[in-house]
CSV table of C-alpha atoms and ligand atoms in Angstrom, one decimal:
chain,number,residue,atom,x,y,z
A,1,MET,CA,0.0,0.0,0.0
A,2,LYS,CA,1.2,3.5,-0.8
A,3,PRO,CA,2.3,5.3,2.4
A,4,THR,CA,0.2,8.3,3.2
A,5,HIS,CA,2.3,10.4,5.5
A,6,LEU,CA,6.0,10.6,6.7
A,7,MET,CA,5.7,11.3,10.4
A,8,ARG,CA,8.7,9.4,11.8
A,9,ILE,CA,10.9,6.5,10.8
A,10,ALA,CA,9.3,3.9,13.0
A,11,GLY,CA,6.7,2.0,11.0
A,12,PHE,CA,8.9,1.8,7.9
A,13,SER,CA,10.4,-1.5,7.1
A,14,ALA,CA,14.0,-2.0,5.9
A,15,ALA,CA,12.5,-2.8,2.4
A,16,ASP,CA,10.6,0.6,2.4
A,17,ILE,CA,13.7,2.4,3.4
A,18,ASN,CA,15.9,0.6,0.8
A,19,ALA,CA,13.3,1.5,-1.9
A,20,LEU,CA,13.5,5.1,-0.9
A,21,LEU,CA,17.4,5.0,-0.8
A,22,ARG,CA,17.5,3.3,-4.2
A,23,SER,CA,15.2,6.0,-5.7
A,24,ALA,CA,17.3,8.8,-4.1
A,25,SER,CA,20.5,7.3,-5.5
A,26,ALA,CA,19.0,7.0,-9.0
A,27,LEU,CA,17.7,10.5,-8.9
A,28,LYS,CA,21.1,11.7,-7.8
A,29,ALA,CA,23.0,9.7,-10.5
A,30,ASN,CA,20.7,10.5,-13.4
A,31,PRO,CA,19.2,13.9,-13.0
A,32,ALA,CA,18.4,14.0,-16.8
A,33,ASP,CA,15.9,11.2,-16.3
A,34,TYR,CA,13.5,13.1,-14.1
A,35,ILE,CA,14.1,16.6,-15.5
A,36,GLY,CA,12.8,15.2,-18.8
A,37,SER,CA,9.9,13.3,-17.3
A,38,ARG,CA,8.8,15.9,-14.7
A,39,PRO,CA,7.1,13.3,-12.5
A,40,LEU,CA,5.4,15.9,-10.3
A,41,ALA,CA,4.3,18.3,-13.1
A,42,GLY,CA,1.2,20.2,-12.1
A,43,LYS,CA,1.6,19.3,-8.4
A,44,THR,CA,2.1,21.8,-5.6
A,45,ILE,CA,3.3,21.4,-2.0
A,46,GLY,CA,2.9,23.8,0.9
A,47,LEU,CA,5.7,24.3,3.3
A,48,VAL,CA,4.5,25.4,6.8
A,49,PHE,CA,7.5,26.2,8.9
A,50,GLU,CA,7.1,27.4,12.4
A,51,LYS,CA,10.8,27.3,13.1
A,52,ALA,CA,13.8,28.5,11.1
A,53,SER,CA,15.3,26.3,8.3
A,54,THR,CA,17.9,26.5,5.6
A,55,ARG,CA,18.4,22.9,4.3
A,56,THR,CA,15.0,21.4,4.8
A,57,ARG,CA,12.9,24.3,3.3
A,58,ILE,CA,15.2,25.1,0.4
A,59,SER,CA,15.9,21.5,-0.6
A,60,PHE,CA,12.1,20.8,-0.6
A,61,GLU,CA,11.6,23.8,-2.8
A,62,VAL,CA,14.4,22.9,-5.2
A,63,ALA,CA,13.3,19.3,-5.2
A,64,MET,CA,9.8,20.3,-6.4
A,65,THR,CA,11.2,22.6,-9.1
A,66,GLN,CA,13.5,19.8,-10.4
A,67,LEU,CA,10.6,17.3,-10.4
A,68,GLY,CA,8.5,19.6,-12.5
A,69,GLY,CA,6.2,20.7,-9.6
A,70,HIS,CA,5.8,23.8,-7.5
A,71,SER,CA,6.1,24.8,-3.8
A,72,LEU,CA,4.6,27.5,-1.7
A,73,VAL,CA,6.1,28.7,1.6
A,74,LEU,CA,3.2,29.3,3.9
A,75,GLY,CA,4.8,31.6,6.4
A,76,SER,CA,2.8,32.3,9.5
A,77,GLU,CA,2.6,36.0,8.7
A,78,GLY,CA,-0.4,36.7,6.6
A,79,SER,CA,-2.1,33.4,7.2
A,80,GLN,CA,-5.4,33.3,9.1
A,81,MET,CA,-3.7,30.9,11.5
A,82,THR,CA,-2.1,33.9,13.1
A,83,ARG,CA,-5.6,35.2,13.8
A,84,GLY,CA,-6.7,31.9,15.4
A,85,GLU,CA,-7.9,29.7,12.4
A,86,SER,CA,-7.4,26.1,13.6
A,87,VAL,CA,-5.0,23.5,12.3
A,88,ALA,CA,-8.0,21.4,11.5
A,89,ASP,CA,-9.7,23.9,9.2
A,90,THR,CA,-6.4,25.0,7.6
A,91,ALA,CA,-5.4,21.4,6.9
A,92,LYS,CA,-8.8,20.6,5.4
A,93,VAL,CA,-8.8,23.7,3.2
A,94,LEU,CA,-5.2,23.4,2.1
A,95,SER,CA,-5.9,19.8,1.1
A,96,ARG,CA,-8.4,21.1,-1.5
A,97,TYR,CA,-5.6,23.1,-3.2
A,98,LEU,CA,-2.3,21.3,-2.6
A,99,ASP,CA,-0.9,17.9,-3.2
A,100,GLY,CA,1.3,17.6,-0.1
A,101,LEU,CA,2.4,19.5,3.0
A,102,VAL,CA,5.8,19.7,4.7
A,103,ILE,CA,5.4,20.8,8.3
A,104,ARG,CA,8.1,22.0,10.7
A,105,THR,CA,6.7,22.6,14.1
A,106,PHE,CA,7.1,22.0,17.9
A,107,GLY,CA,5.2,19.1,19.4
A,108,GLN,CA,4.7,15.9,17.5
A,109,ASP,CA,1.0,16.2,18.6
A,110,ILE,CA,0.7,19.3,16.4
A,111,LEU,CA,2.0,17.4,13.4
A,112,ASP,CA,-0.4,14.5,14.2
A,113,GLU,CA,-3.2,17.0,14.2
A,114,TRP,CA,-2.2,18.3,10.7
A,115,ALA,CA,-2.0,14.7,9.5
A,116,SER,CA,-5.4,13.7,11.0
A,117,HIS,CA,-7.2,16.4,9.2
A,118,ALA,CA,-5.3,16.6,5.9
A,119,THR,CA,-6.4,14.4,3.0
A,120,ILE,CA,-3.0,14.9,1.3
A,121,PRO,CA,0.4,13.5,2.4
A,122,VAL,CA,2.0,15.3,5.3
A,123,ILE,CA,5.7,15.2,5.7
A,124,ASN,CA,7.5,15.9,9.0
A,125,GLY,CA,10.0,18.6,8.3
A,126,LEU,CA,11.2,18.4,12.0
A,127,THR,CA,9.4,18.4,15.3
A,128,ASP,CA,10.8,18.5,18.8
A,129,LEU,CA,10.6,14.7,18.7
A,130,HIS,CA,11.6,13.5,15.2
A,131,HIS,CA,13.5,14.6,12.1
A,132,PRO,CA,12.9,11.7,9.7
A,133,CYS,CA,14.0,13.4,6.4
A,134,GLN,CA,17.3,14.1,8.0
A,135,ALA,CA,17.8,10.5,9.1
A,136,LEU,CA,17.0,9.2,5.6
A,137,ALA,CA,19.6,11.5,4.1
A,138,ASP,CA,22.0,10.3,6.8
A,139,LEU,CA,21.4,6.7,5.8
A,140,LEU,CA,22.1,7.5,2.1
A,141,THR,CA,25.3,9.3,3.1
A,142,ILE,CA,26.5,6.4,5.2
A,143,GLN,CA,25.6,3.9,2.5
A,144,GLU,CA,27.6,5.9,-0.1
A,145,CYS,CA,30.6,5.8,2.2
A,146,THR,CA,30.5,2.2,3.2
A,147,GLY,CA,28.5,0.5,0.5
A,148,GLN,CA,26.2,-1.0,3.1
A,149,LEU,CA,24.3,-0.2,6.3
A,150,GLN,CA,24.1,-3.5,8.0
A,151,GLY,CA,26.7,-3.9,10.7
A,152,VAL,CA,27.9,-0.3,10.6
A,153,LYS,CA,28.5,1.4,13.9
A,154,VAL,CA,27.4,5.0,14.5
A,155,ALA,CA,28.3,6.9,17.7
A,156,TYR,CA,26.0,9.8,18.5
A,157,ILE,CA,27.4,12.3,21.0
A,158,GLY,CA,25.4,15.0,22.8
A,159,ASP,CA,21.7,15.7,23.1
A,160,GLY,CA,19.2,12.9,22.9
A,161,ASN,CA,16.9,15.1,20.7
A,162,ASN,CA,14.8,14.9,17.5
A,163,VAL,CA,17.8,14.0,15.3
A,164,ALA,CA,19.0,11.3,17.7
A,165,HIS,CA,15.5,9.8,17.9
A,166,SER,CA,15.1,9.5,14.1
A,167,LEU,CA,18.7,8.2,13.8
A,168,ILE,CA,18.0,5.5,16.4
A,169,GLU,CA,14.9,4.4,14.6
A,170,ALA,CA,16.6,4.4,11.2
A,171,ALA,CA,19.8,2.7,12.4
A,172,VAL,CA,18.0,-0.1,14.2
A,173,CYS,CA,15.6,-0.6,11.3
A,174,MET,CA,18.6,-1.0,8.9
A,175,GLY,CA,20.6,-3.5,11.1
A,176,MET,CA,23.2,-0.9,12.2
A,177,SER,CA,24.5,-0.5,15.7
A,178,ILE,CA,24.1,2.9,17.4
A,179,SER,CA,25.7,4.0,20.6
A,180,LEU,CA,24.6,7.3,22.1
A,181,ALA,CA,26.6,9.2,24.7
A,182,CYS,CA,24.4,11.8,26.4
A,183,PRO,CA,24.6,13.5,29.8
A,184,LEU,CA,22.3,12.3,32.5
A,185,GLY,CA,18.9,13.8,32.0
A,186,TYR,CA,19.5,14.3,28.3
A,187,ALA,CA,19.3,10.7,27.0
A,188,PRO,CA,16.9,9.9,24.2
A,189,GLN,CA,13.3,9.1,25.2
A,190,GLN,CA,13.2,5.7,26.8
A,191,ALA,CA,10.0,4.8,24.9
A,192,ILE,CA,11.7,5.4,21.6
A,193,VAL,CA,14.7,3.3,22.6
A,194,ASP,CA,12.5,0.5,23.9
A,195,ALA,CA,10.3,0.5,20.8
A,196,ALA,CA,13.4,0.4,18.5
A,197,ARG,CA,14.8,-2.5,20.5
A,198,GLY,CA,11.5,-4.3,20.5
A,199,GLY,CA,10.7,-3.7,16.8
A,200,VAL,CA,11.4,-5.6,13.6
A,201,GLY,CA,14.9,-3.9,13.1
A,202,ALA,CA,17.9,-6.1,13.4
A,203,GLY,CA,20.2,-3.4,14.7
A,204,THR,CA,21.1,-2.5,18.3
A,205,VAL,CA,21.0,0.7,20.4
A,206,GLU,CA,23.2,1.4,23.4
A,207,CYS,CA,22.9,4.5,25.7
A,208,VAL,CA,25.9,5.5,27.8
A,209,THR,CA,27.1,8.7,29.3
A,210,ASP,CA,30.8,8.5,28.4
A,211,PRO,CA,31.6,9.7,24.8
A,212,MET,CA,34.8,7.7,24.8
A,213,ILE,CA,32.8,4.4,25.3
A,214,ALA,CA,30.3,5.4,22.5
A,215,VAL,CA,33.0,6.1,19.9
A,216,LYS,CA,34.9,2.8,20.5
A,217,ASP,CA,35.1,1.0,17.1
A,218,ALA,CA,32.7,3.5,15.6
A,219,ASP,CA,32.6,3.9,11.8
A,220,PHE,CA,30.8,7.3,12.1
A,221,ILE,CA,30.6,9.9,14.8
A,222,TYR,CA,27.5,12.1,14.7
A,223,THR,CA,26.6,15.2,16.7
A,224,ASP,CA,24.0,17.9,16.8
A,225,VAL,CA,23.5,21.2,18.6
A,226,TRP,CA,23.3,21.2,22.4
A,227,THR,CA,20.2,23.5,22.3
A,228,SER,CA,17.6,22.7,19.7
A,229,MET,CA,15.1,25.2,18.4
A,230,GLY,CA,12.4,25.8,21.0
A,231,PHE,CA,14.7,25.1,23.9
A,232,GLU,CA,16.6,28.4,23.8
A,233,GLY,CA,15.6,29.2,27.4
A,234,GLU,CA,17.8,26.3,28.6
A,235,GLN,CA,20.8,27.4,26.7
A,236,GLU,CA,23.0,28.5,29.6
A,237,THR,CA,22.4,25.3,31.6
A,238,ARG,CA,22.9,23.2,28.5
A,239,THR,CA,26.2,24.8,27.7
A,240,THR,CA,27.5,23.7,31.1
A,241,VAL,CA,26.0,20.3,31.1
A,242,PHE,CA,27.3,19.4,27.6
A,243,SER,CA,30.8,20.8,28.0
A,244,GLY,CA,32.4,17.4,28.1
A,245,TYR,CA,30.5,16.3,25.0
A,246,GLN,CA,32.3,18.1,22.2
A,247,VAL,CA,33.3,16.1,19.1
A,248,ASN,CA,36.9,17.1,18.9
A,249,ALA,CA,40.2,15.6,17.5
A,250,ALA,CA,40.8,13.6,20.7
A,251,LEU,CA,37.3,12.0,20.5
A,252,VAL,CA,37.6,11.3,16.8
A,253,ALA,CA,41.0,9.6,17.4
A,254,ALA,CA,39.3,7.2,19.8
A,255,ALA,CA,37.1,5.8,17.0
A,256,LYS,CA,38.2,3.7,14.1
A,257,PRO,CA,41.0,5.4,12.2
A,258,THR,CA,38.7,5.5,9.1
A,259,ALA,CA,35.8,7.1,11.1
A,260,LEU,CA,33.9,9.8,9.4
A,261,VAL,CA,32.2,12.7,11.2
A,262,MET,CA,28.6,13.7,10.7
A,263,HIS,CA,26.4,16.7,11.7
A,264,CYS,CA,22.9,17.6,10.5
A,265,LEU,CA,23.9,21.3,10.6
A,266,PRO,CA,23.7,24.1,11.5
A,267,ALA,CA,26.9,23.6,13.5
A,268,HIS,CA,28.2,25.6,16.4
A,269,ARG,CA,32.0,25.5,16.1
A,270,GLY,CA,33.7,25.4,19.5
A,271,GLU,CA,30.5,24.0,21.1
A,272,GLU,CA,29.3,20.5,20.1
A,273,ILE,CA,32.0,20.2,17.4
A,274,ALA,CA,35.5,21.6,17.1
A,275,ALA,CA,36.2,23.7,14.0
A,276,ASP,CA,39.1,21.6,12.9
A,277,VAL,CA,36.9,18.5,13.0
A,278,VAL,CA,33.8,19.8,11.2
A,279,ASP,CA,36.0,21.5,8.6
A,280,GLY,CA,38.5,18.6,8.5
A,281,PRO,CA,39.2,15.7,6.2
A,282,GLN,CA,37.0,13.2,8.1
A,283,SER,CA,34.0,15.4,7.9
A,284,ILE,CA,31.1,14.5,5.5
A,285,VAL,CA,28.7,17.2,6.7
A,286,LEU,CA,28.3,18.8,3.3
A,287,ASP,CA,27.5,15.4,1.6
A,288,GLN,CA,24.8,14.9,4.2
A,289,ALA,CA,23.4,18.4,3.5
A,290,GLU,CA,23.4,17.7,-0.3
A,291,ASN,CA,21.7,14.3,0.2
A,292,ARG,CA,18.8,16.1,1.8
A,293,LEU,CA,17.9,17.2,-1.7
A,294,HIS,CA,18.1,13.8,-3.3
A,295,VAL,CA,16.3,12.0,-0.5
A,296,GLN,CA,13.5,14.6,-0.5
A,297,LYS,CA,13.0,14.1,-4.2
A,298,ALA,CA,12.6,10.3,-3.5
A,299,ILE,CA,10.1,11.0,-0.7
A,300,LEU,CA,8.1,13.4,-2.9
A,301,VAL,CA,8.0,11.0,-5.8
A,302,HIS,CA,6.9,8.1,-3.5
A,303,LEU,CA,4.2,10.0,-1.7
A,304,LEU,CA,2.9,12.3,-4.4
A,305,GLY,CA,3.8,10.5,-7.7
A,306,ASP,CA,1.2,8.8,-9.8
A,307,SER,CA,2.8,5.4,-10.0
B,401,CP,N1,19.5,19.9,9.1
B,401,CP,C1,18.4,20.7,9.0
B,401,CP,O1,17.3,20.2,9.1
B,401,CP,O2,18.7,21.9,8.7
B,401,CP,P1,17.7,23.2,8.6
B,401,CP,O3,17.2,23.5,10.0
B,401,CP,O4,18.5,24.3,8.0
B,401,CP,O5,16.5,22.8,7.7
B,402,NVA,N1,18.1,19.4,16.8
B,402,NVA,C1,18.1,20.6,16.0
B,402,NVA,C2,18.2,20.2,14.6
B,402,NVA,C3,18.2,21.3,13.6
B,402,NVA,C4,18.2,20.8,12.2
B,402,NVA,C5,16.9,21.4,16.3
B,402,NVA,O1,15.8,20.9,16.5
B,402,NVA,O2,17.0,22.6,16.4
């Protein structure tokens, strides 16, 4: 059955993800194929972003253009939502005009509300809890580097946040092993870890507090900001709590010598990642960012395409 929405990674099988990754690789390798066929000609998506974005918003817009479709950024200014029109009514009305929605918001419950009222596919462009489009691009990037996903070890250092949650679900689904080092009180949600462990995925997830333990034998070291959007009020506390969780040269040296460094961006040099690491030869952060475009094209074709 054709999937309706992309809310989070859980619920996708390894076969579903492999199909998306294959499409993304093909779209990346042969751009002329889709530029000629314009698989989303005549289709329009709406981008509702309640938080800032560079990569997600722009790559979705460019993806639609390259696929022959169109996108509209529905900023909060000017929309009747600023004057109290409900998510339910907005989702129902927009479903009469648009072919898909990408939503970046705060609570996952807000995204759920959009999805429950929309009659068109809703794509999670990031919530406080999940960032599935990022995790799919991360899988593509890892696969391009290693040729496979199964058995690959990723160490995630820092905040057990939206990016970490989606990465856990994606890694375990694809038979990878993920080890997360997070300070006490900032571990990923236990329910997400338990569900990943109890699900169909063949991978493993380990949660520790010591970054040196997490990076042992790691093929990839991943980090993200210490203070996510929406949590700015905790910034001062977080800067102190996370001070021992920087991905720097000493930590990278404790992983496999061939280890590669990942970050979803935007990065804060000198905080969660040292400048010489994010800008160094082991960093693949720009490949990750580029792959957002290719994966998003695959997602759009799968959810909005006619076949
Ligand atoms: N990684 C990511 O989602 O970046 P943006 O916030 O710029 O979209
Ligand atoms: N965890 C970060 C990711 C930004 C792409 C945030 O939510 O702000």
